[in-house]
Amino acid sequence: MFRFLTKTATQIFRNTIRTFSGHLPSDIGSTFKDDILRYEVAVIGGGIIGTAIARQLKMNCSSLKTILIEKEDIFGKHQSRNNSGVIHCGIYYRPGSLKAKLCQKGIKSLYDYCHQREIPYTKNGKLITATDVREIESLKTLYERGLENNVDGLELLETMDKILEKEPRCKGLRSIWCPTTGNVNFEMVTNSFAQDYRMKKGDILLNNNVNSVKPSGDQDYPILLKCNENFHIKTKYLITSGGLQSGKLYELIRGESICNSRIFVTFRVNYHILKGKPVKVNIYETPDLELPFLGVHLSPTPTTTLLGPTAVPAFSVEGYNEEELNLKYLRNTLTSPNFLNMTRRYISKCLTQVQRRLCPADYVMKLKKLADFNEDDICNGPVAVQTQLLNADGTFQDDFVFEFFEGNDIQKRIINCVFLPSPAATSCLAIAEYVAKHFFDEYNPKR
Ligand SMILES: Cc1cc2nc3c(=O)[nH]c(=O)nc-3n(C[C@H](O)[C@H](O)[C@H](O)COP(=O)(O)OP(=O)(O)OC[C@H]3O[C@@H](n4cnc5c(N)ncnc54)[C@H](O)[C@@H]3O)c2cc1C
């Protein structure tokens, strides 16, 4: 009976791989020893980052035996689909930070990639706008930061005429003009990466949640992954890019969910849609430079304008609905000193976000200071969830976080993409190159 069940499970597994890889690699049969699949590297997470990394590994070494594992039935179902769709020019980030470096490099690669693959995109520019004299100093600081980051073509627009030349609907006092900003559907980019990877004969396993990462006891393939359908995969190396689930993956690998005294907290993000002719360019408010958030904005889509967003703490890790409640997650978050320090530190900003969510009139007023539109044309838009990493003192982690082969035992064979918030979608190709470089510096497969 047991043998029959094992055989049936193996057959289902083979079919799953066959179905989702679009082909059956000629040597996959030889990997079925003891009904366990063996790989040189497994990538967990089929968002824009995981697909970009898997693709890059195969581009660098086509014979590398790889598997990309995704828990959903499609790629990019979470952050890679639900975002603002803005190709960021790299102005905001602390000079020298990973965000600044990888965004600068990534934006060029992304435009080239979209052009080559005929993925629709625009390079229509962005106005970052001061609507109040008190914001002008911050705007100038941001402009200087952009120059330090070598962002192409920045201009400080000091008169209304110059602003209106760029966007007749903008209402700012002063603006920074960022000509290299653009818009794209990142879900299409994700699917295109997955397609490239598939063409390079990389294996894909959809509908499988990795719920255990343990030593296998096998010297050659020391990491054992278990998926929800009880499939077992042995691998020499592992790369994780779990997006919203980074906290859970961190816990599977390290046995604790706290990353260097930082905790993962999720926020529910609500957008609105402005019907009618889209704005010509992206219009952003002047951000609060103390926080790693870009503020509210208007961004064109092919047929409408995306407005927003507002962000309030979610009640579960994938808490897209207000009713979705995970008591364990909620208890751990609300009682952590990090969260309490965050609310204390940013109390007035937290209240503004809650007020904007509960009383949209206030938030519409802020948007109307940025651009001229008819508020009757606004309707509810998409909902997203985003993860933040909160430091012990309540401040937000403001750079990308990776762990490369850090720790003991199997941890020495793991690259963990711990925290990749915006502008990670813009930077995806540069991130993939960065991770692949670390990987091949460590592992030298027979090419
Ligand atoms: C509201 C919002 C707006 C944004 N706007 C922009 C923007 O305009 N421009 C920009 O550049 N960036 C933007 N970003 C950031 C960008 O979208 C993300 O940084 C990027 O999508 C992260 O990609 P990812 O692949 O790491 O994560 P995700 O897209 O979340 O993918 C992670 C994947 O891993 C899978 N997974 C997780 N755990 C497991 C497991 N145990 N087993 C198997 N699979 C697993 C998940 O199902 C998921 O598909 C925005 C983000 C948000 C939330």
CSV table of C-alpha atoms and ligand atoms in Angstrom, one decimal, residues 44-51 69-72 74-88 93 186 190 205 208-211 241-246 248-249 252 267 269 271 284 294 297 309 318 320 384-387 400 417 420-427, ligand 1:
chain,number,residue,atom,x,y,z
A,44,ILE,CA,12.0,29.5,-3.6
A,45,GLY,CA,9.6,32.3,-4.8
A,46,GLY,CA,8.2,33.0,-8.3
A,47,GLY,CA,7.9,36.7,-8.0
A,48,ILE,CA,9.8,39.1,-10.1
A,49,ILE,CA,13.0,38.6,-8.0
A,50,GLY,CA,12.9,34.8,-8.0
A,51,THR,CA,12.1,34.5,-11.7
A,69,ILE,CA,9.4,26.6,-6.6
A,70,GLU,CA,6.3,28.8,-6.2
A,71,LYS,CA,3.4,28.2,-3.8
A,72,GLU,CA,0.7,29.8,-6.0
A,74,ILE,CA,0.9,31.5,-11.3
A,75,PHE,CA,4.0,33.7,-11.1
A,76,GLY,CA,4.0,37.1,-9.5
A,77,LYS,CA,0.7,36.8,-7.7
A,78,HIS,CA,1.8,39.0,-4.7
A,79,GLN,CA,3.9,42.1,-4.7
A,80,SER,CA,5.1,41.6,-8.3
A,81,ARG,CA,1.6,42.1,-9.5
A,82,ASN,CA,0.2,44.4,-6.9
A,83,ASN,CA,2.4,47.5,-7.0
A,84,SER,CA,2.5,51.0,-8.5
A,85,GLY,CA,4.1,49.9,-11.8
A,86,VAL,CA,6.6,52.8,-11.7
A,87,ILE,CA,10.1,52.3,-13.1
A,88,HIS,CA,12.0,54.4,-10.5
A,93,TYR,CA,17.9,56.5,-2.0
A,186,PHE,CA,5.7,44.2,-13.6
A,190,THR,CA,7.8,38.5,-14.3
A,205,LEU,CA,7.2,23.6,-9.6
A,208,ASN,CA,4.0,24.0,-3.9
A,209,ASN,CA,4.7,25.8,-0.6
A,210,VAL,CA,8.1,25.0,0.8
A,211,ASN,CA,7.3,24.4,4.5
A,241,SER,CA,13.0,35.3,-2.5
A,242,GLY,CA,9.8,34.9,-0.6
A,243,GLY,CA,8.6,38.5,-0.7
A,244,LEU,CA,5.8,38.9,1.9
A,245,GLN,CA,6.7,35.4,3.3
A,246,SER,CA,10.3,36.4,4.0
A,248,LYS,CA,8.4,32.7,7.5
A,249,LEU,CA,11.3,31.6,5.3
A,252,LEU,CA,12.4,28.0,8.5
A,267,PHE,CA,0.9,46.8,5.7
A,269,VAL,CA,-2.0,49.3,0.9
A,271,TYR,CA,-5.2,52.5,-4.2
A,284,TYR,CA,4.5,62.5,-6.6
A,294,LEU,CA,7.5,57.9,-1.4
A,297,HIS,CA,1.1,59.9,-6.2
A,309,PRO,CA,-1.8,54.8,-1.8
A,318,GLU,CA,-1.1,38.2,3.3
A,320,TYR,CA,-5.4,41.7,1.6
A,384,ALA,CA,-1.7,45.4,-2.1
A,385,VAL,CA,0.2,44.1,0.9
A,386,GLN,CA,3.8,45.1,1.6
A,387,THR,CA,6.3,44.0,4.1
A,400,PHE,CA,17.7,46.0,0.7
A,417,CYS,CA,16.9,37.7,-0.1
A,420,LEU,CA,13.5,43.6,-1.1
A,421,PRO,CA,11.0,46.5,-1.0
A,422,SER,CA,10.5,49.2,-3.7
A,423,PRO,CA,12.5,49.8,-5.9
A,424,ALA,CA,13.2,46.1,-6.2
A,425,ALA,CA,10.9,45.6,-9.2
A,426,THR,CA,12.8,48.3,-11.1
A,427,SER,CA,16.1,46.9,-9.9
B,1,LIG,C1,2.2,48.5,-2.9
B,1,LIG,C2,3.5,48.3,-3.5
B,1,LIG,C3,3.9,49.2,-4.5
B,1,LIG,C4,5.2,49.1,-5.1
B,1,LIG,N1,5.5,49.9,-6.1
B,1,LIG,C5,6.7,49.7,-6.8
B,1,LIG,C6,7.1,50.4,-7.9
B,1,LIG,O1,6.3,51.3,-8.4
B,1,LIG,N2,8.3,50.2,-8.5
B,1,LIG,C7,9.2,49.3,-8.0
B,1,LIG,O2,10.3,49.2,-8.5
B,1,LIG,N3,8.8,48.5,-6.9
B,1,LIG,C8,7.6,48.7,-6.3
B,1,LIG,N4,7.3,47.9,-5.3
B,1,LIG,C9,8.2,46.9,-4.8
B,1,LIG,C10,8.1,45.6,-5.7
B,1,LIG,O3,6.8,45.3,-6.1
B,1,LIG,C11,8.6,44.4,-4.8
B,1,LIG,O4,9.8,44.8,-4.2
B,1,LIG,C12,8.9,43.2,-5.7
B,1,LIG,O5,7.7,42.8,-6.4
B,1,LIG,C13,9.4,42.1,-4.8
B,1,LIG,O6,9.4,40.9,-5.6
B,1,LIG,P1,9.6,39.5,-4.9
B,1,LIG,O7,9.7,38.5,-6.0
B,1,LIG,O8,10.7,39.6,-3.9
B,1,LIG,O9,8.3,39.3,-4.0
B,1,LIG,P2,6.8,38.7,-4.4
B,1,LIG,O10,6.4,39.3,-5.7
B,1,LIG,O11,6.0,38.9,-3.3
B,1,LIG,O12,7.1,37.2,-4.7
B,1,LIG,C14,7.5,36.3,-3.7
B,1,LIG,C15,6.9,35.0,-4.1
B,1,LIG,O13,7.4,33.9,-3.3
B,1,LIG,C16,6.3,33.0,-3.1
B,1,LIG,N5,6.6,32.3,-1.9
B,1,LIG,C17,6.7,32.8,-0.7
B,1,LIG,N6,7.0,31.8,0.3
B,1,LIG,C18,7.0,30.7,-0.4
B,1,LIG,C19,7.3,29.3,0.0
B,1,LIG,N7,7.5,29.0,1.3
B,1,LIG,N8,7.2,28.4,-1.0
B,1,LIG,C20,7.0,28.7,-2.3
B,1,LIG,N9,6.8,29.9,-2.7
B,1,LIG,C21,6.8,30.9,-1.8
B,1,LIG,C22,5.1,33.9,-3.1
B,1,LIG,O14,3.9,33.1,-3.4
B,1,LIG,C23,5.4,34.9,-4.1
B,1,LIG,O15,4.9,34.6,-5.4
B,1,LIG,C24,6.0,48.0,-4.7
B,1,LIG,C25,5.6,47.1,-3.7
B,1,LIG,C26,4.4,47.3,-3.1
B,1,LIG,C27,3.9,46.2,-2.1
